PDB file of C-alpha atoms in Angstrom:
ATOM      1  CA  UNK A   1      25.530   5.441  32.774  1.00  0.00           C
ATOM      2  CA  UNK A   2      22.804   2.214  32.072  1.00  0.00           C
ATOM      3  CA  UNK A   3      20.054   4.724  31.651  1.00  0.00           C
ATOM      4  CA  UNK A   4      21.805   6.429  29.323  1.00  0.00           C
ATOM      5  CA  UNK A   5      22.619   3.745  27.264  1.00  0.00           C
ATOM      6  CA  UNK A   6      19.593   2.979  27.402  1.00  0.00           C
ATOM      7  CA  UNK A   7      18.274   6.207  26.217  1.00  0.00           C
ATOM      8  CA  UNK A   8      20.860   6.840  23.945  1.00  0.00           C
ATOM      9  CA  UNK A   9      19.536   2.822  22.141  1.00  0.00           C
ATOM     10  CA  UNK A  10      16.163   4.060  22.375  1.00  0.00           C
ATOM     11  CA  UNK A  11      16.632   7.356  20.280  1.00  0.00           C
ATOM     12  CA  UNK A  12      18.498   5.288  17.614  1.00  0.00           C
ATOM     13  CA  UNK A  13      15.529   2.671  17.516  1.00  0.00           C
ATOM     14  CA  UNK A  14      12.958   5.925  17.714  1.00  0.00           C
ATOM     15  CA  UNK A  15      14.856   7.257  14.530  1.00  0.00           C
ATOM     16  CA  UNK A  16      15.017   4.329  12.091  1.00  0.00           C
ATOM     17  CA  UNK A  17      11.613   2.866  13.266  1.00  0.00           C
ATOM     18  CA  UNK A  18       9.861   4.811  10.294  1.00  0.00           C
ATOM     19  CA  UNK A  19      11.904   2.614   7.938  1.00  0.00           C
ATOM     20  CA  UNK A  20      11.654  -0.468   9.621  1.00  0.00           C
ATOM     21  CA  UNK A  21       8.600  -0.217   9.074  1.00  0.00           C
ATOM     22  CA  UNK A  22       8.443   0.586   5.655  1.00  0.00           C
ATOM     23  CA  UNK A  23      10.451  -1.871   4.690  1.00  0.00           C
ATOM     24  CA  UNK A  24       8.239  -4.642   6.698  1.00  0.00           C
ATOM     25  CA  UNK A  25       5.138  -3.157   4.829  1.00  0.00           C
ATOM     26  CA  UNK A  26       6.526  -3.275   1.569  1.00  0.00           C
ATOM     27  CA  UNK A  27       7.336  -7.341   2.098  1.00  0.00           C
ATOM     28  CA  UNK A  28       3.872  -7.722   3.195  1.00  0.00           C
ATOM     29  CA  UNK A  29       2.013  -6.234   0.406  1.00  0.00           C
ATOM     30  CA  UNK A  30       4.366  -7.829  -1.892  1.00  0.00           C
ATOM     31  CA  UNK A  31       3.031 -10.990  -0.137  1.00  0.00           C
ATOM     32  CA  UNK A  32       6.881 -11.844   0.748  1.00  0.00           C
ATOM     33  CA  UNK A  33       5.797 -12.891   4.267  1.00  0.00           C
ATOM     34  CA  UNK A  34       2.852 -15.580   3.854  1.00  0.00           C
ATOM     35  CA  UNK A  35       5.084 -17.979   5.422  1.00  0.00           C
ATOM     36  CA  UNK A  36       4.357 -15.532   8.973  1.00  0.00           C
ATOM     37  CA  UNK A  37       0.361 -16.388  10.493  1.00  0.00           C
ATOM     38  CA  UNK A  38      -1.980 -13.602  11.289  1.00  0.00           C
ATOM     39  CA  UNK A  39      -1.107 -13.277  14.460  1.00  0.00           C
ATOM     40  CA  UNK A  40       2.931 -13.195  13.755  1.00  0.00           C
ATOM     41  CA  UNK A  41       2.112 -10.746  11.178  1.00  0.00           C
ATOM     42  CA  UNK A  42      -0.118  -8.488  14.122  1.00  0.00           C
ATOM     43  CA  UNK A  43       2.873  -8.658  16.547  1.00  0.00           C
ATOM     44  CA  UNK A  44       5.719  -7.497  14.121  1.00  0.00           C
ATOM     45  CA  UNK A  45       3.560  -4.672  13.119  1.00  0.00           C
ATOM     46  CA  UNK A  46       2.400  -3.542  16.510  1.00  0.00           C
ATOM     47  CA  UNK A  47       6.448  -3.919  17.581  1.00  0.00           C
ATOM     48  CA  UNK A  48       6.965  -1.618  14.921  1.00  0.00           C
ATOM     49  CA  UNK A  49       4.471   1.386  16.310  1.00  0.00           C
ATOM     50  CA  UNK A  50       1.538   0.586  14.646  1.00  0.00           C
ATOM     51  CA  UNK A  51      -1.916  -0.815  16.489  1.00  0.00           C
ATOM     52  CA  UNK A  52      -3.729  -2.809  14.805  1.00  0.00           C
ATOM     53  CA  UNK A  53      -6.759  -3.903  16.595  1.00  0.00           C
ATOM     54  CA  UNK A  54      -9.778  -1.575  15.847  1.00  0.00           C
ATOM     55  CA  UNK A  55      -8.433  -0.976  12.573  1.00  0.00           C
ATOM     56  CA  UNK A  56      -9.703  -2.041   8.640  1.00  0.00           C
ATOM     57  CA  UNK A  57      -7.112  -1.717   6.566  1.00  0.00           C
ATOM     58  CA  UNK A  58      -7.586  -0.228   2.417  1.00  0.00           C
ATOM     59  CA  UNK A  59      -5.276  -0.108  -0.325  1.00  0.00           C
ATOM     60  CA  UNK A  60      -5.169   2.949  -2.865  1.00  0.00           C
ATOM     61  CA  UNK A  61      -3.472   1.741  -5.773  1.00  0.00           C
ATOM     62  CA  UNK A  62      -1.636   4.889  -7.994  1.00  0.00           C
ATOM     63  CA  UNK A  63      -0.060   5.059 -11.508  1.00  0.00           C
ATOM     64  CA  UNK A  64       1.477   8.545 -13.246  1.00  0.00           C
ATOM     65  CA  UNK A  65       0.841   8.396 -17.096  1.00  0.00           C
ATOM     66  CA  UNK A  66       2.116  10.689 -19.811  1.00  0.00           C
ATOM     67  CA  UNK A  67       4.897  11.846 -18.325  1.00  0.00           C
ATOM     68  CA  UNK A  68       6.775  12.899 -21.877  1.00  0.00           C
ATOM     69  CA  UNK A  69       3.404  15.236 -22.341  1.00  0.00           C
ATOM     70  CA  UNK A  70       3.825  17.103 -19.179  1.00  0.00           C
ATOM     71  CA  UNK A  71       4.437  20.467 -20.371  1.00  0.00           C
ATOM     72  CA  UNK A  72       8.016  20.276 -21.022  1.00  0.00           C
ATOM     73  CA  UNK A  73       8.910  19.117 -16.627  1.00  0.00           C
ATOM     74  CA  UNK A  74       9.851  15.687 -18.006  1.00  0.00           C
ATOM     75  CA  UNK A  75      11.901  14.345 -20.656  1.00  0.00           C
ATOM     76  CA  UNK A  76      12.816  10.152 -20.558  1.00  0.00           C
ATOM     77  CA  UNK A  77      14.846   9.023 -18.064  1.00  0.00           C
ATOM     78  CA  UNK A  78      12.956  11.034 -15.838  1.00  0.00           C
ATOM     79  CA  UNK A  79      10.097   8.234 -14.234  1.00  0.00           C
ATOM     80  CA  UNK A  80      12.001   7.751 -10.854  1.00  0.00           C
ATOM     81  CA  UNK A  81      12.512  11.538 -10.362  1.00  0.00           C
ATOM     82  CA  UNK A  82       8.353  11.805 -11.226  1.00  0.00           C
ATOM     83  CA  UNK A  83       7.620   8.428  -9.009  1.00  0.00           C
ATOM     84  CA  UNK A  84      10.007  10.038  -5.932  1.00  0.00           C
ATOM     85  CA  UNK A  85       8.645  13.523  -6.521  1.00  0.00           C
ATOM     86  CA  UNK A  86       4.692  11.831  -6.209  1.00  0.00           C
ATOM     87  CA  UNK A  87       5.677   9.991  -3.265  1.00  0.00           C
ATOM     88  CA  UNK A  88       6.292  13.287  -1.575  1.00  0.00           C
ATOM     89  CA  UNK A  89       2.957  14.738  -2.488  1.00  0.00           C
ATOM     90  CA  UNK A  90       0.927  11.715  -1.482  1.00  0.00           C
ATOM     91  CA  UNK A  91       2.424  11.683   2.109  1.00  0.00           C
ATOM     92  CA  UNK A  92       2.289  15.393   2.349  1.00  0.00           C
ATOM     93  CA  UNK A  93      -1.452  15.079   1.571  1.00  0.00           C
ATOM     94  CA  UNK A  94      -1.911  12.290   3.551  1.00  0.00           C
ATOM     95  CA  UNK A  95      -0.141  13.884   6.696  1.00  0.00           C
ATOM     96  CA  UNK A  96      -1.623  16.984   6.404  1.00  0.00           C
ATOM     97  CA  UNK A  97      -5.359  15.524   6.696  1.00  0.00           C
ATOM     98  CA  UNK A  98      -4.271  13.143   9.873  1.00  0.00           C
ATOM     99  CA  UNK A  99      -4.210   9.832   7.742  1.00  0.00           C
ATOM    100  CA  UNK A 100      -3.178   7.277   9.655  1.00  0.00           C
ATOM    101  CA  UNK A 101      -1.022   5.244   6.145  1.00  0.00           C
ATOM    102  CA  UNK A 102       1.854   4.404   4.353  1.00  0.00           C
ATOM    103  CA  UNK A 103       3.211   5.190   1.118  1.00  0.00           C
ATOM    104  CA  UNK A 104       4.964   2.499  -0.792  1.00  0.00           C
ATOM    105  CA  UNK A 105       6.990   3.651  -4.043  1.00  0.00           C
ATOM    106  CA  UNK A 106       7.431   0.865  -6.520  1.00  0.00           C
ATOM    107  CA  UNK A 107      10.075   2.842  -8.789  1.00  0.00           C
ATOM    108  CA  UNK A 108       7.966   2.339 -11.718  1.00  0.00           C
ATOM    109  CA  UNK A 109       5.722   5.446 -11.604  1.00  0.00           C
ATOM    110  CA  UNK A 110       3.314   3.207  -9.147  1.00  0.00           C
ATOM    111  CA  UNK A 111       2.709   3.952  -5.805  1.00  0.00           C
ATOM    112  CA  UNK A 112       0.717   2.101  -2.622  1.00  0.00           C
ATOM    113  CA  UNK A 113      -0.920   3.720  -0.891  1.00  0.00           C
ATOM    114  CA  UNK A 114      -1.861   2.024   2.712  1.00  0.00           C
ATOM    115  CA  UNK A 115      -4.311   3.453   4.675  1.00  0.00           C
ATOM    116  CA  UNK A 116      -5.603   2.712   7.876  1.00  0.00           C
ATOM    117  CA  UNK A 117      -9.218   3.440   9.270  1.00  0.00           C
ATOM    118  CA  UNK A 118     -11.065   2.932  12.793  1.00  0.00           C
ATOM    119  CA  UNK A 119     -13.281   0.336  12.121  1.00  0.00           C
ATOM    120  CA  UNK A 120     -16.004   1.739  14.086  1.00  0.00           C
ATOM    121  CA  UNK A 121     -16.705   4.000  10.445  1.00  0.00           C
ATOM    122  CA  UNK A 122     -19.894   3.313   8.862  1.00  0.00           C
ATOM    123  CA  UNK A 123     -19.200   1.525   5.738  1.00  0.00           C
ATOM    124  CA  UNK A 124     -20.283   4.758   3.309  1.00  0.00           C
ATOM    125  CA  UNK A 125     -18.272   6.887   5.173  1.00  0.00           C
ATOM    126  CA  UNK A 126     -15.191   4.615   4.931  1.00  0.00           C
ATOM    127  CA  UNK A 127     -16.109   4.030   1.187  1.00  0.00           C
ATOM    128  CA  UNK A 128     -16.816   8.030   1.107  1.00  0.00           C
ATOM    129  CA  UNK A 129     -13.259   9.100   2.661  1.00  0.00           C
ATOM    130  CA  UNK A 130     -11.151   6.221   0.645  1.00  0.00           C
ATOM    131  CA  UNK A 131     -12.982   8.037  -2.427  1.00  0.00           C
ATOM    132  CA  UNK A 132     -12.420  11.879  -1.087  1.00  0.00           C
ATOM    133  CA  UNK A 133      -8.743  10.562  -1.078  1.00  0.00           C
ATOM    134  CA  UNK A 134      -8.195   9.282  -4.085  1.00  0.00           C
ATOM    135  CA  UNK A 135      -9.368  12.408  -5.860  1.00  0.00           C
ATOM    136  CA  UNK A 136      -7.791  14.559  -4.155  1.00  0.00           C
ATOM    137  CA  UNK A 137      -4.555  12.871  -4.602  1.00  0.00           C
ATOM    138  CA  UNK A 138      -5.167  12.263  -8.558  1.00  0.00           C
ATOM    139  CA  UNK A 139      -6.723  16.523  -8.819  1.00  0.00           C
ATOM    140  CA  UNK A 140      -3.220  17.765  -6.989  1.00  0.00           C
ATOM    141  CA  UNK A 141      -0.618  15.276  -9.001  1.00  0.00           C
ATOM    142  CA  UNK A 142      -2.145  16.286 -12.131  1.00  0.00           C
ATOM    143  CA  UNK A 143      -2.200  19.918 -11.160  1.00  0.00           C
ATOM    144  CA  UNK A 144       1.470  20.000  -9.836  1.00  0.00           C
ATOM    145  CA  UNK A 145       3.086  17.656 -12.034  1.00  0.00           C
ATOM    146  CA  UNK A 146       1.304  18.230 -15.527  1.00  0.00           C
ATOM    147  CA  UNK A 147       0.732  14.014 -15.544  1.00  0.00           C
ATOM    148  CA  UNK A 148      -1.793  11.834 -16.106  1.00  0.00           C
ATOM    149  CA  UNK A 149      -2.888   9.778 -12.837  1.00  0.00           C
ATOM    150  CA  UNK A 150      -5.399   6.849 -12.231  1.00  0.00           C
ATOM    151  CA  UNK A 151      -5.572   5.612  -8.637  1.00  0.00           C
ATOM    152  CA  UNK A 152      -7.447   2.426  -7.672  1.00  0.00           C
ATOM    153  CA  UNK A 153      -9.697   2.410  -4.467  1.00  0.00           C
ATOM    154  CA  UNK A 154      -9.063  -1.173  -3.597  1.00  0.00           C
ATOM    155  CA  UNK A 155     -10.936  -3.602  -1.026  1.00  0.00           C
ATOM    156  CA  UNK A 156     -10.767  -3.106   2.784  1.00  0.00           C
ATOM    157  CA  UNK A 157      -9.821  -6.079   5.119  1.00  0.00           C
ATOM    158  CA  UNK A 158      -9.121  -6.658   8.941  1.00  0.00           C
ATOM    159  CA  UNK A 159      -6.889  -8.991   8.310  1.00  0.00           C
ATOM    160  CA  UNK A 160      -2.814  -8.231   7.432  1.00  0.00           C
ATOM    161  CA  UNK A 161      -2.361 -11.297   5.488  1.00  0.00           C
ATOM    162  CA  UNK A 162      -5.184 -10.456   2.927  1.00  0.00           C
ATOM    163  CA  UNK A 163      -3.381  -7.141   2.223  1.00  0.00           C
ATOM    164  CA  UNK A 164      -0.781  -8.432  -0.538  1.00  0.00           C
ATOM    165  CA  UNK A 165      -4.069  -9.784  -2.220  1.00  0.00           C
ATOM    166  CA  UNK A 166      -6.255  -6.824  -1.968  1.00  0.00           C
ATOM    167  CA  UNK A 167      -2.883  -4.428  -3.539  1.00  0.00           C
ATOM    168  CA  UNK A 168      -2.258  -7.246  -6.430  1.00  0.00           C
ATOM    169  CA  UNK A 169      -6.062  -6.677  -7.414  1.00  0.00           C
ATOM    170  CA  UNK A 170      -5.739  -2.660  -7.041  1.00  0.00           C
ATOM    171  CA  UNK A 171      -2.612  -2.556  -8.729  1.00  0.00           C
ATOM    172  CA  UNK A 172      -4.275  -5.240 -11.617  1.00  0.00           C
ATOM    173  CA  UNK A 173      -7.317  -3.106 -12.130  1.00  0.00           C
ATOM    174  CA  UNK A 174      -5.011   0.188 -13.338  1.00  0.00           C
ATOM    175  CA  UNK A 175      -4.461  -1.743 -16.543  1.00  0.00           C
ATOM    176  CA  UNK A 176      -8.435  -1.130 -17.304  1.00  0.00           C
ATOM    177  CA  UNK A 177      -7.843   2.650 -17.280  1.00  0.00           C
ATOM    178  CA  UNK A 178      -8.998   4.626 -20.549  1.00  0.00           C
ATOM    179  CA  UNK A 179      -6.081   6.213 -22.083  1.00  0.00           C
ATOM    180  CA  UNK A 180      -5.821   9.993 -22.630  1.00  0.00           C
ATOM    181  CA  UNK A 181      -7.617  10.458 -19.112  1.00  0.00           C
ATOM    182  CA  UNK A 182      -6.016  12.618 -16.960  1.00  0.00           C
ATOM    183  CA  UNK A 183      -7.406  11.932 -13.835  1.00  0.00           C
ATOM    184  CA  UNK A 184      -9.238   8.478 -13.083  1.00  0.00           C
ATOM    185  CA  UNK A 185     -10.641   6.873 -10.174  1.00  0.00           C
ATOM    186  CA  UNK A 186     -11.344   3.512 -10.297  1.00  0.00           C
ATOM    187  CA  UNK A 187     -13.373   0.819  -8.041  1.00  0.00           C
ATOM    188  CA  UNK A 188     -12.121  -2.812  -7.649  1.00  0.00           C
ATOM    189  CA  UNK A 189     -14.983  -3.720  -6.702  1.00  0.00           C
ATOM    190  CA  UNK A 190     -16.602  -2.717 -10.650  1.00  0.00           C
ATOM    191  CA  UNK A 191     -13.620  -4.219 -11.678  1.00  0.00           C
ATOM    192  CA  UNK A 192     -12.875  -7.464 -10.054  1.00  0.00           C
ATOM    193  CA  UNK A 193     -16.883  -8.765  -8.584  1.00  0.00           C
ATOM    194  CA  UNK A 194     -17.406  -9.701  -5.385  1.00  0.00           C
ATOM    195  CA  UNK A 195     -20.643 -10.918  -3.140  1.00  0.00           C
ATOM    196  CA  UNK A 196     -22.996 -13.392  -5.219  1.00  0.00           C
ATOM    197  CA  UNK A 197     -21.089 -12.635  -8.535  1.00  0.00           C
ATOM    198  CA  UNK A 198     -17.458 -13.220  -6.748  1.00  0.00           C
ATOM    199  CA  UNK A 199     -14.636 -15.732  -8.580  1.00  0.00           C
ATOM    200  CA  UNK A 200     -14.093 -18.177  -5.831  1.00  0.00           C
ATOM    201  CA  UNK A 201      -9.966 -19.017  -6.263  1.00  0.00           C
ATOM    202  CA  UNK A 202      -7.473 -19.858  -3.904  1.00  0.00           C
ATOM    203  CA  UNK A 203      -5.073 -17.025  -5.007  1.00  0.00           C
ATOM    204  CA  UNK A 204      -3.234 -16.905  -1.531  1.00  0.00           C
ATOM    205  CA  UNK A 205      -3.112 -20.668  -0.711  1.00  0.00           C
ATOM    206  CA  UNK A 206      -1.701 -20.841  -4.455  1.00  0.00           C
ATOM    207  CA  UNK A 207       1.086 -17.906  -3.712  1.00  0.00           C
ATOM    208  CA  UNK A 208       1.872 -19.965  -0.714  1.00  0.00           C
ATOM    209  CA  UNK A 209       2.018 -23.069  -2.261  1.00  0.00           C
ATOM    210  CA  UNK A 210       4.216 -21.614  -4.903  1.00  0.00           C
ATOM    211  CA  UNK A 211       6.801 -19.965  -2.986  1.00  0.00           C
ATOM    212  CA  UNK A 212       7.049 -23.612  -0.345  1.00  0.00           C
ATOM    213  CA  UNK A 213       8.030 -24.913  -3.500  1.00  0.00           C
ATOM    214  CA  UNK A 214      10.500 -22.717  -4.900  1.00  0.00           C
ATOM    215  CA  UNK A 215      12.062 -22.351  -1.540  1.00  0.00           C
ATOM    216  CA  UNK A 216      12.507 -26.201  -1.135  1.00  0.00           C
ATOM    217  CA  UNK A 217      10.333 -26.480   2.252  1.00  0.00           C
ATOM    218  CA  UNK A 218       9.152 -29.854   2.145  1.00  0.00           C
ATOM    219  CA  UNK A 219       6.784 -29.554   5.663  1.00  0.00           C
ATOM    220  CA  UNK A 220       5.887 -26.035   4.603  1.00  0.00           C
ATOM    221  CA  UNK A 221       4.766 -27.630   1.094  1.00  0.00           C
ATOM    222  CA  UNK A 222       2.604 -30.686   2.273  1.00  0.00           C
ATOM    223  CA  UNK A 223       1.270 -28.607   5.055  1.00  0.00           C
TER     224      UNK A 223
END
């Protein structure tokens, strides 16, 4: 009778683990859980079925334009029909080539896309397959849905707390799209510098700082 319980608790956990997950994911690129260290962050995810070690992490960044000139599919009203209906695709592309990721859907015809690599990839092949990606996601959207798309190929990091940074900066660089494109890739990196021409700026230890003080942690402030 125990170890059927304890199947039986399993299964459930097995079955909603896929949104547990989600859900975590979506906090952490929303940078909701700074107040968690690296190492908190690692556990929770690893708990949650993912491994992290041996892993960089990159961040696609999507947005669906023109949605009222899509051939007659869309009229207004429609954007979280179009945002649900992209979400699909993406994972259905990403699945289907073995990604290892996570889609995110914002509700606002902007998707994240999270995907994870084996760091042992040369650094143009990582660059390479993050760019194979984000065409082929843009090339089948626009060819399914009759909308415009841009997708942002964002910076790669090790480390889950920098994640929340490196999406803010993708999702920030869609607003330098040129309109009546219907397919765009763009590169933070042309965007936003980095190496010798990088803006040095605490933007994490300022979120932090920020959100100690709305929450009214004293220690968590000072600290």
């Amino acid at each position: 009778h125990l170890s059927r319980e304890s199947q039986i608790l399993q299964e459930r956990i097995d079955q909603h683990l896929p949104s547990l997950r989600e859900n975590f994911m979506l906090q952490l690129l929303q940078g909701k859980l700074s107040f968690l260290s690296e190492e908190e962050m690692t556990d929770r995810v690893e708990q949650l079925g993912w491994e992290v070690k041996g892993r960089v992490h990159a961040i696609l960044a999507l947005q669906i334009h023109g949605i009222y000139r899509s051939e007659g599919k869309f009229s207004p009203g429609d954007e979280q029909l179009v945002t649900f209906a992209a979400m699909n695709i993406v994972q259905e592309i990403t699945r289907n080539k073995g990604i290892e990721g996570l889609t995110v859907n914002f509700h606002d015809l902007t998707l994240g896309v999270l995907v994870r690599l084996r760091n042992d990839l040369a650094e143009e092949n990582l660059q390479s397959s993050l760019f194979h990606l984000a065409e082929e996601l843009a090339h089948t959207l626009n060819s399914l849905l009759k909308v415009e798309v841009t997708v942002c190929v964002g910076a790669r990091t090790h480390e889950l707390r920098k994640l929340s940074l490196c999406f803010e900066d993708a999702r920030n660089s869609l607003a330098h799209r040129k309109h009546g494109e219907t397919q765009q890739i763009l590169d933070v990196e042309d965007i936003i510098p980095g190496g010798h021409d990088a803006i040095i700026y605490p933007f994490e230890e300022e979120t932090a700082i920020l959100k100690a003080l709305r929450s009214g942690h004293e220690d968590e402030l000072i600290r």
